[in-house]
Short mmCIF file of C-alpha atoms in Angstrom, two decimals:
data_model
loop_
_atom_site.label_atom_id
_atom_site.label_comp_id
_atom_site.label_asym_id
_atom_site.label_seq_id
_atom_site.Cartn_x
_atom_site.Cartn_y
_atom_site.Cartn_z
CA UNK A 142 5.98 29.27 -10.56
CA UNK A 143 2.70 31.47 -11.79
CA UNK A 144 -0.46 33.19 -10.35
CA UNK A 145 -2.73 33.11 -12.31
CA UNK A 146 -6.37 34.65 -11.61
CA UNK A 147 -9.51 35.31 -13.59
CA UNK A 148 -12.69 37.33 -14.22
CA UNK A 149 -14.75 36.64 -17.17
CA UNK A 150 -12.37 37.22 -19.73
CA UNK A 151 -10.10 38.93 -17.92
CA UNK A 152 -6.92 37.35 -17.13
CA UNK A 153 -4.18 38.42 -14.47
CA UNK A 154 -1.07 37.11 -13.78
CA UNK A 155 2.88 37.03 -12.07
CA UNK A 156 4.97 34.75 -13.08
CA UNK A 157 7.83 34.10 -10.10
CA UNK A 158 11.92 33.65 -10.88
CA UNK A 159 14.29 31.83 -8.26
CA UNK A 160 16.01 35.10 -7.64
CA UNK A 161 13.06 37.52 -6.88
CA UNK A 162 11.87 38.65 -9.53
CA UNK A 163 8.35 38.67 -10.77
CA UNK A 164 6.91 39.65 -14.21
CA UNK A 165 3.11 41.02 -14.03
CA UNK A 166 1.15 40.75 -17.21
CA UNK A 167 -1.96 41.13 -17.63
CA UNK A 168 -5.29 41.10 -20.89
CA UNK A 169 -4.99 44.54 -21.46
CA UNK A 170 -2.37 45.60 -20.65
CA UNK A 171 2.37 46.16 -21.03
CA UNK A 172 4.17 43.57 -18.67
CA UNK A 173 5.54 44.93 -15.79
CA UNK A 174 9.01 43.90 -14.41
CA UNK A 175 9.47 44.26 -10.46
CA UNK A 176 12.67 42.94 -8.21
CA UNK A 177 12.60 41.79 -4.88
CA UNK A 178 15.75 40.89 -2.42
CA UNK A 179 14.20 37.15 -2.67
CA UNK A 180 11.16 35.20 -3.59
CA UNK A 181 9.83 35.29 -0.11
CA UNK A 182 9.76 39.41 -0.48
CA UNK A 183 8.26 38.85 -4.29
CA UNK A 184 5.42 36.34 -2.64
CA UNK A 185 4.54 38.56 0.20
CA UNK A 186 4.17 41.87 -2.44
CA UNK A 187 2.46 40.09 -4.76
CA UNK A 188 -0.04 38.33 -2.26
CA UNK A 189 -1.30 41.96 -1.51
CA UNK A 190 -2.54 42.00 -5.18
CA UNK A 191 -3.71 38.89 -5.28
CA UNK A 192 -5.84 40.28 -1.98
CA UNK A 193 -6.67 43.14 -3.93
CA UNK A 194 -7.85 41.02 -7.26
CA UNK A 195 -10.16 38.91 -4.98
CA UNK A 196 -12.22 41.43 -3.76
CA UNK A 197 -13.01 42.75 -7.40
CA UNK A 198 -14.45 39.33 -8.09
CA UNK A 199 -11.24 37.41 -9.70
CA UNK A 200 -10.64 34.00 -8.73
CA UNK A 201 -7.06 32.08 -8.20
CA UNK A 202 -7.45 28.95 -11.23
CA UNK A 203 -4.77 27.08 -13.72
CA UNK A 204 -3.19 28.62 -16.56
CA UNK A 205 -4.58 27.07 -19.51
CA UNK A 206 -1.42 25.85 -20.49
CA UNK A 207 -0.99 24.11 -17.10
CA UNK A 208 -4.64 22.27 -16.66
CA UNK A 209 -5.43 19.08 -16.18
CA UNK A 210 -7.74 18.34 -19.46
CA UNK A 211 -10.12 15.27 -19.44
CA UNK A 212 -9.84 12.06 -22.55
CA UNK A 213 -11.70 13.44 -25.40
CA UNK A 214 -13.30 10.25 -25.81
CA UNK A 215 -14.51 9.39 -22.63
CA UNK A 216 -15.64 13.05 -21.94
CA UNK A 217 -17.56 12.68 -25.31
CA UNK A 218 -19.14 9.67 -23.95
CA UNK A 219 -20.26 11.25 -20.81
CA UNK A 220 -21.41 14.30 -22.03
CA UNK A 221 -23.72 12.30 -24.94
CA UNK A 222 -24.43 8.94 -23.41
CA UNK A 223 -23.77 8.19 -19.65
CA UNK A 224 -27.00 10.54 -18.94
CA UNK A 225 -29.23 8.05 -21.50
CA UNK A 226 -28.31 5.37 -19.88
CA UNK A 227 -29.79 6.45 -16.22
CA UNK A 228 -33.62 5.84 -17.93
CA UNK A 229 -34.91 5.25 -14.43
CA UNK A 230 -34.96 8.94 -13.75
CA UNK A 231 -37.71 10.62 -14.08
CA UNK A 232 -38.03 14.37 -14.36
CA UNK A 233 -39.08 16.51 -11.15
CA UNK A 234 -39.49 19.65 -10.27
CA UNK A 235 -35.77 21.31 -8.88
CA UNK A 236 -34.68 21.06 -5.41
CA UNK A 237 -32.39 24.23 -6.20
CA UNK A 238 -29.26 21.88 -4.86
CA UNK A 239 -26.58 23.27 -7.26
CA UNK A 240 -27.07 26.81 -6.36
CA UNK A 241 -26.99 25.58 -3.02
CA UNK A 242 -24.33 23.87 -3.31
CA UNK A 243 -21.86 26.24 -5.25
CA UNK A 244 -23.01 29.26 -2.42
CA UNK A 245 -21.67 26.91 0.58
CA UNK A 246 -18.81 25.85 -1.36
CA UNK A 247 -17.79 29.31 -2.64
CA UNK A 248 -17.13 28.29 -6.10
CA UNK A 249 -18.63 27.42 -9.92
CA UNK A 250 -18.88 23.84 -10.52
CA UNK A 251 -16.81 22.35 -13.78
CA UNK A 252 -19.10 21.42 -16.72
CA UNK A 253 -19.04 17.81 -16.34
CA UNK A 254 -19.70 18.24 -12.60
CA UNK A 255 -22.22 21.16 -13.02
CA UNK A 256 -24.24 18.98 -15.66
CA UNK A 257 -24.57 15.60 -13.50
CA UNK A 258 -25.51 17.85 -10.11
CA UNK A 259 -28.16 19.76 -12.60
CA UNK A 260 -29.61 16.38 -13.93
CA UNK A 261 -29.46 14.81 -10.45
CA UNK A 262 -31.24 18.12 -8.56
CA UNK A 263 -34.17 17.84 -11.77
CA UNK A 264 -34.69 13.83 -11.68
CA UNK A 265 -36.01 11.36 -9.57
CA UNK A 266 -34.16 8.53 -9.53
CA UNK A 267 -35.81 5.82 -7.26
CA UNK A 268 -32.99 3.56 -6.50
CA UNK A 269 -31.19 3.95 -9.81
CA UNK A 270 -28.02 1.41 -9.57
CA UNK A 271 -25.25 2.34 -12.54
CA UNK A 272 -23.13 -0.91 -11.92
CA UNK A 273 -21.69 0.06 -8.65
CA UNK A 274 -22.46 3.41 -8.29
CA UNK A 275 -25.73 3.97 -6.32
CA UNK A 276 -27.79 6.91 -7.33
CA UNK A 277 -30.89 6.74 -4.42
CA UNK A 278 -33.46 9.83 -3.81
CA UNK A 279 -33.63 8.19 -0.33
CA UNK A 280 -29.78 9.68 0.37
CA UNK A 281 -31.40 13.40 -0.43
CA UNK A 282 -34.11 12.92 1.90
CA UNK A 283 -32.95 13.95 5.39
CA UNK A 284 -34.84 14.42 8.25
CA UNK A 285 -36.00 17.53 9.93
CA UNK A 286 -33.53 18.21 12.53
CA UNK A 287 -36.00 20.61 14.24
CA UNK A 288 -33.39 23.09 14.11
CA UNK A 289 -32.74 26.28 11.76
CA UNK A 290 -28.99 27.05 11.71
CA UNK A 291 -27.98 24.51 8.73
CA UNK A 292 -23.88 23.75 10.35
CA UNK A 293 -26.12 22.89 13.64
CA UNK A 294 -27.76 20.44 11.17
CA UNK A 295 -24.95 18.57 10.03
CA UNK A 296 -23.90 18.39 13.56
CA UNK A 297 -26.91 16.71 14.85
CA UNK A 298 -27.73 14.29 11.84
CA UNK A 299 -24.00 12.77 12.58
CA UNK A 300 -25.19 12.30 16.00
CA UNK A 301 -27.89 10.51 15.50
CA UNK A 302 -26.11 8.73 12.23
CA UNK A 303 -22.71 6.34 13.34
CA UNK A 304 -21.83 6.57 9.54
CA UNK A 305 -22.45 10.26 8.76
CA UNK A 306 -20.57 12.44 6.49
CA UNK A 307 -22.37 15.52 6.55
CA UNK A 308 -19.79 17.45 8.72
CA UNK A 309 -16.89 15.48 6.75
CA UNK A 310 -18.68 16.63 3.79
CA UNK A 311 -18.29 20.65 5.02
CA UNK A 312 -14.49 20.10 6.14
CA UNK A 313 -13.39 18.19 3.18
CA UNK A 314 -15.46 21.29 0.67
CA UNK A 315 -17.06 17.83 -0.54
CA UNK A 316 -20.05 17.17 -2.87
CA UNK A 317 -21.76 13.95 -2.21
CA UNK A 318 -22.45 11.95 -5.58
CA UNK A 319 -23.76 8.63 -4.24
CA UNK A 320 -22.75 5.37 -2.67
CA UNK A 321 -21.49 1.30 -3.82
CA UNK A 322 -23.05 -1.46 -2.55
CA UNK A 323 -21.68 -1.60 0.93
CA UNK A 324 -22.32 1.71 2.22
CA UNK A 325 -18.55 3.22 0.62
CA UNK A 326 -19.23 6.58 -0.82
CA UNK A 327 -18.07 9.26 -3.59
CA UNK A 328 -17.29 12.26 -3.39
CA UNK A 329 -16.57 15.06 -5.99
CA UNK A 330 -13.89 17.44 -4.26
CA UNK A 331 -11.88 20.35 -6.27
CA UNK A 332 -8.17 19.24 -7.50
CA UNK A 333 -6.28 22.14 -8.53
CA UNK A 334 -9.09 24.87 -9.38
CA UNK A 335 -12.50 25.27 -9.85
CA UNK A 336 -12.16 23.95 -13.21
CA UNK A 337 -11.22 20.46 -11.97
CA UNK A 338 -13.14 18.39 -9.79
CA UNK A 339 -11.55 14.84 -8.79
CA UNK A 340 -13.56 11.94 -7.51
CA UNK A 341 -12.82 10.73 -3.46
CA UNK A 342 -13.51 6.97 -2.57
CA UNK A 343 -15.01 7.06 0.90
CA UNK A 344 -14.51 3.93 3.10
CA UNK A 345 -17.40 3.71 5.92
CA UNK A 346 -15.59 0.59 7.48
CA UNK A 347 -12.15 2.99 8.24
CA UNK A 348 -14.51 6.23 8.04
CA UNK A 349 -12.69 8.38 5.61
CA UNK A 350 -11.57 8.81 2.29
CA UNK A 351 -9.11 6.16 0.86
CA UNK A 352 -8.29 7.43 -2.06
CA UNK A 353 -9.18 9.41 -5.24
CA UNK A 354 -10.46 6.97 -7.43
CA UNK A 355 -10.41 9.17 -10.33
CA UNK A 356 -9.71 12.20 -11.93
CA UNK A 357 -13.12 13.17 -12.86
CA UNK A 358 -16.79 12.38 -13.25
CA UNK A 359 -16.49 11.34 -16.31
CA UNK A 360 -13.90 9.40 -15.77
CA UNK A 361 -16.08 7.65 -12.64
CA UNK A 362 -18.93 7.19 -14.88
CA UNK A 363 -16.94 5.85 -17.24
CA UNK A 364 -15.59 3.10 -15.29
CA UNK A 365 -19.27 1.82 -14.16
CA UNK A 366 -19.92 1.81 -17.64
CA UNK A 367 -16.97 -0.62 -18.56
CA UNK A 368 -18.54 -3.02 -15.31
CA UNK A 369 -21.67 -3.14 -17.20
CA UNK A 370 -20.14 -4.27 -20.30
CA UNK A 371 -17.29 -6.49 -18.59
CA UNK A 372 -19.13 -9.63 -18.99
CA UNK A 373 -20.40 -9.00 -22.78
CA UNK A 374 -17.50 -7.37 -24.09
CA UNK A 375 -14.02 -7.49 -24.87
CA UNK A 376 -13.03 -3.78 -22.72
CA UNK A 377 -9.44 -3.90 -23.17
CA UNK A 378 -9.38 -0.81 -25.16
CA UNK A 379 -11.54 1.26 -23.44
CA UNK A 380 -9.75 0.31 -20.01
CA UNK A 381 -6.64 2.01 -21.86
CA UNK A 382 -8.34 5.24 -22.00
CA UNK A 383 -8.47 5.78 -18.19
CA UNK A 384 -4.90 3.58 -17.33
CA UNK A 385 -3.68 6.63 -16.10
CA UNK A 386 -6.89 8.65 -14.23
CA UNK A 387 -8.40 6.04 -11.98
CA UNK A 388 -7.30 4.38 -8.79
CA UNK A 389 -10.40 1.44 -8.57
CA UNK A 390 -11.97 0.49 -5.27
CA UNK A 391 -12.07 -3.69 -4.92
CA UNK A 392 -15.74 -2.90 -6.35
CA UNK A 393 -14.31 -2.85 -10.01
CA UNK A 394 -11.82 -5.96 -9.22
CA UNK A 395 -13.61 -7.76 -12.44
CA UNK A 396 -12.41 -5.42 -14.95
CA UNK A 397 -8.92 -5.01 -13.76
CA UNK A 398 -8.91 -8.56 -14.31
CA UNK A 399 -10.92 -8.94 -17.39
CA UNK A 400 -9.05 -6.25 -19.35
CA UNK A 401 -5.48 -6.97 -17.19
CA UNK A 402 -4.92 -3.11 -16.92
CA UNK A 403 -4.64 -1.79 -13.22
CA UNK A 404 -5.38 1.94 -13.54
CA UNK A 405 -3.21 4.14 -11.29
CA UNK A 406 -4.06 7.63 -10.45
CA UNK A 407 -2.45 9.55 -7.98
CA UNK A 408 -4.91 12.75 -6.29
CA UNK A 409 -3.86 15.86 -6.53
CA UNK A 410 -6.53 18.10 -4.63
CA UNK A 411 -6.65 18.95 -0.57
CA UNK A 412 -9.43 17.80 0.28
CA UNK A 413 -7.48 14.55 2.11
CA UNK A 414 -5.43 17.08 3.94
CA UNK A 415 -8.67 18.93 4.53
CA UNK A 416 -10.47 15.68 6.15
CA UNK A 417 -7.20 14.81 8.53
CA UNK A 418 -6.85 18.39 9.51
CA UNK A 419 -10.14 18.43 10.99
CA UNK A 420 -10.86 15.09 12.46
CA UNK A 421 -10.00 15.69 15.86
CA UNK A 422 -13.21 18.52 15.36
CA UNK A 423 -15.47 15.99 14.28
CA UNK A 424 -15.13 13.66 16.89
CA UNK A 425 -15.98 16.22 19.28
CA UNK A 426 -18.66 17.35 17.77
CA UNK A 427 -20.21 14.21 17.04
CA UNK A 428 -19.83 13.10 20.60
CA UNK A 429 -20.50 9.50 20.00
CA UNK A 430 -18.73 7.81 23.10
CA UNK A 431 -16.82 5.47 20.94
CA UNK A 432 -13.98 7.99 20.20
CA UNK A 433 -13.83 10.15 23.83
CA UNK A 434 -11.71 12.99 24.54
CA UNK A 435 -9.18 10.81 25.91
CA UNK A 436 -9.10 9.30 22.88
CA UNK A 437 -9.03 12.36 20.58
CA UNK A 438 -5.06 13.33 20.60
CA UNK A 439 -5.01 9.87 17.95
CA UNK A 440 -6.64 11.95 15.40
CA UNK A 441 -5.32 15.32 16.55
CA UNK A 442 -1.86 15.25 13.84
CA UNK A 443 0.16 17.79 16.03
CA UNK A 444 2.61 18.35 12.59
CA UNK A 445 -0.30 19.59 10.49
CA UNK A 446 -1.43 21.99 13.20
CA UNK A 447 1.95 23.15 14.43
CA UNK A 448 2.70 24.92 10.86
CA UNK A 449 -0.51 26.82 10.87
CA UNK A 450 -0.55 30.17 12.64
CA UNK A 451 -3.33 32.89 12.91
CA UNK A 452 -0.66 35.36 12.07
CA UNK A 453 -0.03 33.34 8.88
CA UNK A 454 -3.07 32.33 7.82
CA UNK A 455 -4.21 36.38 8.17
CA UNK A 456 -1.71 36.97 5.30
CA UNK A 457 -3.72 34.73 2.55
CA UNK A 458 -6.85 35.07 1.35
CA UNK A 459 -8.30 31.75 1.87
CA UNK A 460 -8.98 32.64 5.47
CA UNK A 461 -11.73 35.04 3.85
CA UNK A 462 -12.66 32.85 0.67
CA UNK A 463 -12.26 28.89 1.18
CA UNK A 464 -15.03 27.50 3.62
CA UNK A 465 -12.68 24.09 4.39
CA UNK A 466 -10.46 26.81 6.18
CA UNK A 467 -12.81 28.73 7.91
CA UNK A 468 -14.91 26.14 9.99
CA UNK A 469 -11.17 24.33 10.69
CA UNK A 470 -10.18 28.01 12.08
CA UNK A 471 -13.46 28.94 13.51
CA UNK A 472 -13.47 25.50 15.72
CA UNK A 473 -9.89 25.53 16.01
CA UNK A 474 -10.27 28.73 17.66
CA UNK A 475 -13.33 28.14 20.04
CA UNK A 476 -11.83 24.74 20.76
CA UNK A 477 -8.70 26.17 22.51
CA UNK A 478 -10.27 29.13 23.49
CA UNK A 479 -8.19 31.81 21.81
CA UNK A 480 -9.12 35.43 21.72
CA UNK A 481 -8.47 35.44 18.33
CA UNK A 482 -12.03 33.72 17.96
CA UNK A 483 -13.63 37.38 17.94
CA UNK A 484 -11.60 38.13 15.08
CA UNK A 485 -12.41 35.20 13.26
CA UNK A 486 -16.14 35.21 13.76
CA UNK A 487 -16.10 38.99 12.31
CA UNK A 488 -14.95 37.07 9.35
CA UNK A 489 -16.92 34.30 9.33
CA UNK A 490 -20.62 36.93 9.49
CA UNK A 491 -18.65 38.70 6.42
CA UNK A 492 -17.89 34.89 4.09
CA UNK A 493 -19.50 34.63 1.06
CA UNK A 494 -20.33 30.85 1.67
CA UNK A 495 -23.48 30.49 3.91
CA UNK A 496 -23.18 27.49 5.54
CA UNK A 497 -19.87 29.32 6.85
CA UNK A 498 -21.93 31.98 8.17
CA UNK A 499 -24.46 29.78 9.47
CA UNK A 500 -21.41 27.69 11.32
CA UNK A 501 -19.91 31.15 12.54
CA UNK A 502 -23.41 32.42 14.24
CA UNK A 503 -23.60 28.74 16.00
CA UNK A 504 -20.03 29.08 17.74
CA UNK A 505 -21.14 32.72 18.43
CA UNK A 506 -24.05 31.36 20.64
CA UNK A 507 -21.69 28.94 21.72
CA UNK A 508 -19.33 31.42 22.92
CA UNK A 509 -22.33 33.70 24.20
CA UNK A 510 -23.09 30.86 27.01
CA UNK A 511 -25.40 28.35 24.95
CA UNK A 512 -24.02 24.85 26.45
CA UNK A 513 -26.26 21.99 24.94
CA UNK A 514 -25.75 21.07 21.10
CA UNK A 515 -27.26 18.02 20.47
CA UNK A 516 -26.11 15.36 22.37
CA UNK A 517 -23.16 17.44 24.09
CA UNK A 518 -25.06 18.62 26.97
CA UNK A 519 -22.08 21.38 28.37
CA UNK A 520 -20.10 21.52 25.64
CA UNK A 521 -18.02 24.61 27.67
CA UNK A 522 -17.39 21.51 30.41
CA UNK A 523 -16.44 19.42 27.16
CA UNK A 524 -13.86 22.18 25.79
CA UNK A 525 -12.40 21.96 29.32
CA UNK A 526 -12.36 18.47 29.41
CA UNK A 527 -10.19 18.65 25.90
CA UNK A 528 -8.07 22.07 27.00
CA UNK A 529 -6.57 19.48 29.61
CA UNK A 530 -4.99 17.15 27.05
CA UNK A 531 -2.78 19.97 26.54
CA UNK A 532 -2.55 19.81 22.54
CA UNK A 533 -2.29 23.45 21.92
CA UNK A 534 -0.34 23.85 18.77
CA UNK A 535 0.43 27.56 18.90
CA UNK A 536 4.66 28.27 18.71
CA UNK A 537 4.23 29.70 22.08
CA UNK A 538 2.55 26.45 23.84
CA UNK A 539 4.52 24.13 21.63
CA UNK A 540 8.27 25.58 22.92
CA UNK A 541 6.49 25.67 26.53
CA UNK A 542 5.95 22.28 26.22
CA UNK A 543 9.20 21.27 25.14
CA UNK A 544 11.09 23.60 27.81
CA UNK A 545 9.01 21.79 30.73
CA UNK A 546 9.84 18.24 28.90
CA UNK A 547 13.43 18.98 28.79
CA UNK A 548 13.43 20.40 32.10
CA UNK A 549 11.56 17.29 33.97
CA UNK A 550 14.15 14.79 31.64
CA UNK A 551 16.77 16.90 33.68
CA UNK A 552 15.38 16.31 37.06
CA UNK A 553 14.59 13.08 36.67
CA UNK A 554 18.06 11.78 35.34
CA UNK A 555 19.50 14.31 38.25
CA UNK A 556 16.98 12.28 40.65
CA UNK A 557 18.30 9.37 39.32
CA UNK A 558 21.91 9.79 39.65
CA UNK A 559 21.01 11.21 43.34
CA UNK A 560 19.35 7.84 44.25
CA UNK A 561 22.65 5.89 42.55
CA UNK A 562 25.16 7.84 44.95
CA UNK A 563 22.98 6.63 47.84
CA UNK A 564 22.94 3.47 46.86
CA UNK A 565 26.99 3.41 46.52
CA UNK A 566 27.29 5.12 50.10
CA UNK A 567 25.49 2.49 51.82
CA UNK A 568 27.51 -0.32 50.22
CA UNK A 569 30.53 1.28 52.44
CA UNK A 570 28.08 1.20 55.68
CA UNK A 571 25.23 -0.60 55.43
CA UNK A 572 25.11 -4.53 56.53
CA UNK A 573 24.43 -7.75 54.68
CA UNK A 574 20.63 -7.51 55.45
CA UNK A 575 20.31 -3.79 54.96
CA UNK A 576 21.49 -3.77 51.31
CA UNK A 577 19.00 -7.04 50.57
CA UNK A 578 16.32 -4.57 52.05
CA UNK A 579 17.61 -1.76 50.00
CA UNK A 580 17.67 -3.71 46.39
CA UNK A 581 14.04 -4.94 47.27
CA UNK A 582 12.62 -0.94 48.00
CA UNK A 583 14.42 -0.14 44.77
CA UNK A 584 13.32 -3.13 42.50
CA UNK A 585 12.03 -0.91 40.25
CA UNK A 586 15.60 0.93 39.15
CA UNK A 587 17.39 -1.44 38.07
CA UNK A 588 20.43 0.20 37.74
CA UNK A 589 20.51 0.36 41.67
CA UNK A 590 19.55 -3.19 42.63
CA UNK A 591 22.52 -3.99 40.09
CA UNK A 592 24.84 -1.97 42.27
CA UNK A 593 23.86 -3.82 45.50
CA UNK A 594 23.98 -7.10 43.55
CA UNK A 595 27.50 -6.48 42.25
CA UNK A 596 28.38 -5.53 45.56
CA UNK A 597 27.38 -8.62 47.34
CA UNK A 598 29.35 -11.04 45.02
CA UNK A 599 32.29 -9.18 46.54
CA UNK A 600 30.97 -11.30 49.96
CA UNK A 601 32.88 -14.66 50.07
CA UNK A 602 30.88 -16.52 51.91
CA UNK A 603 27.75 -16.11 49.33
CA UNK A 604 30.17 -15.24 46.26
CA UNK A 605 29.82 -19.04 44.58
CA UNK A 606 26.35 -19.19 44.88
CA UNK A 607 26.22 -15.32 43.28
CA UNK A 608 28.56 -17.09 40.76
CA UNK A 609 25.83 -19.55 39.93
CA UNK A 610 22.94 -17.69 39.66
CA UNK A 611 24.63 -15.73 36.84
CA UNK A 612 25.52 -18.65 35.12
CA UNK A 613 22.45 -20.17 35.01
CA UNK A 614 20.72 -16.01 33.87
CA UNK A 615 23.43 -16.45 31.10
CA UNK A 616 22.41 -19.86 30.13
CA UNK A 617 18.92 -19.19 30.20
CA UNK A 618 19.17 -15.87 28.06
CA UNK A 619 21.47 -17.63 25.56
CA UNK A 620 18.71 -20.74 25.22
CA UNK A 621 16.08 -18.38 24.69
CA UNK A 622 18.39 -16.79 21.82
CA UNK A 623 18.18 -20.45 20.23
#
């Protein structure tokens, strides 16, 4: 394996043997050899760099050897046709949304992504439909929320909105693109750097993303292009050219068919992981009585959150740099009500991504006594409310947990053994009419009531008719088998 990291033209990076050892090479300058007692040593060493490299301004991407490259011919298309083809937009005067945009997201947006977010933030488009990709200035224009903090804003418009994705949007480090006919949406999410942007499918019906349904904008564009040509036009070919980068919704059913290629594409980005991670955060938040706390250990995945540990996550730089794991720490945190909130809020006022710091100062206020945040009118009662579902993933809580588990499995099969030697003792002592009383108090361990049952057949004068009633159990169980 390789780090690689760059600035401007500057290029850094370690590449990682099986044994511990690590070669350091850099633009400029010799390759260094160094020699650890095993890759775990060689990671943590080298991670101090990396830490180092970051705060001169280099950023973690591919190798060039290693990226992900677009078709030639379909990027050629996009990048000289796709944007002639949206004639409905008219140019308007900049809403300054990819600056925005690339300052809450902490990164630079790819070309391909870049251009269409710089053509979208300069154009109005009306209702522009490109086959079934919907384009509508109506999904920029939201509503004054009355409130300044811009996280707080997210918070409330999925209040007030069943379908929202705004706070999705944050913990996924999503950029919405626009919508299909039903209400689905896209979103362009980073794959495996800043250089390469995949494509989510977002399904409001299941709300969340399916699927990545391709590799790229282009590639997205690409395939509404192909459904506006499907019925004039033999699209064989050009279905060939994304076989292997697009995973189609049931929107684009008519060109899988027409052209009898199914594309497959498999994602390779986070931002899945990031939306499951932090599900459990947005139901809370949004607070819309159809998913209550009771209901919220469904979407809490108790595997994802068991491997992540503040002492951990300290050692990486993504705790300082990636916003997708700073609001899932900083509500993870105030959530379970962990010291280590202070901590993480110091961060969060020092992130280079905004809409971190604007999410930071809200749990701040949160944390300073504020209770009411939009529809959550105590949210300190509502953190209680969740504490007592006892879902605290922390090693500490988690072996707690499974000592007091173990521990009341003991009891109870000790408690159950117990109430079996009573149960033999009185067969020795207890009359006819005393063990009949006896199995009916204990109908509800069976194991007992067998005991008494068992016993009584041992009675002559009632063992035929015992006889009987477990043939005609067998007989029963046996037709029932038929």
């Amino acid at each position: 394996m390789r780090w690689y990291m760059t600035k401007g033209d500057s290029w850094w990076m370690a590449t990682f043997d099986d044994e511990g050892g690590v070669e350091v090479t850099t633009h400029d300058g010799a390759p260094e050899s160094l020699d650890f007692s095993s890759q775990d040593d060689a990671m943590t060493a080298i991670r101090e760099r990396v830490v180092s490299l970051l705060a001169q301004g280099y950023k973690e991407t591919t190798h060039p050897d290693d990226k992900y490259l677009p078709d030639p011919t379909v990027d050629a298309w996009y990048h000289t046709e796709f944007f002639d083809l949206l004639g409905a937009a008219k140019r308007a005067q900049s809403r300054g949304m990819v600056a925005r945009l690339e300052a809450d997201l902490n990164c630079t947006f790819p070309p391909d992504v870049r251009r269409f977010l710089e053509f979208r933030d300069t154009h109005n488009f009306g209702y522009t439909n490109f086959a079934e990709w919907r384009i509508w200035d109506a999904d920029l224009d939201l509503p004054d929320m009355g409130v300044s903090n811009r996280f707080e804003q997210l918070i409330l418009l999925d209040q007030q909105n069943y379908l929202g994705t705004a706070m999705s949007e944050a913990f996924m480090s999503a950029v919405f693109l626009g919508t299909a006919g039903n209400g689905d949406s896209y979103f362009a999410t980073q794959a495996e750097d800043e250089d390469d942007f995949e494509i989510l499918y977002w399904n409001h019906e299941t709300a969340q993303p399916e699927f990545a349904i391709a590799d790229r904008i282009s590639t997205f564009a690409f395939a509404n292009h192909l459904l506006n040509q499907v019925e004039e036009f033999d699209i064989e070919e050009e279905m060939g050219l994304i076989e292997e980068r697009a995973h189609l919704s049931w929107h684009y059913s008519s060109i899988e068919e027409e052209s009898g290629i199914e594309p497959t594409y498999n994602r390779r980005g986070n931002a899945m992981y990031y939306f499951w991670r932090a599900n459990w955060i947005n139901y809370l938040l949004r607070n819309n009585q159809v998913v209550k706390v009771a209901g919220i250990p469904d979407y809490f995945i108790a595997q994802i959150h068991q491997g992540l540990t503040w002492e951990d996550v300290l050692k990486f730089h993504h705790i300082r740099q990636t916003p997708a794991t700073q609001y899932y720490w900083l509500w993870r945190l105030f959530w379970f009500n962990k010291p280590e909130l202070a901590q993480m809020l110091e961060l969060a006022a020092n992130a280079p991504s905004p809409l971190v710091r604007d999410c930071g100062a809200l749990i701040a206020e949160l944390q300073n006594g504020r209770k009411q945040l939009g529809t959550i009118q105590d949210i300190h009662a509502l953190r209680e409310q969740f504490l007592a579902l006892d879902l605290d993933p922390d090693p500490a809580r988690v072996a707690q947990r499974e000592a007091e588990k173990l521990a009341a499995e003991r009891a109870a099969e000790e408690a159950h053994q117990s109430a079996l030697d009573d149960v033999h003792a009185l067969t020795k002592s207890a009359s006819r009419q005393e063990l009949i009383d006896a199995a009916w108090t204990r109908v509800e361990n069976l194991e007992a009531v067998e005991v008494i049952y068992d016993h009584l057949k041992t009675h002559e004068d009632i063992a035929w008719g015992m006889r009987r009633v477990d043939f005609l159990t067998e007989s029963h169980t046996e037709f029932k088998k038929g």
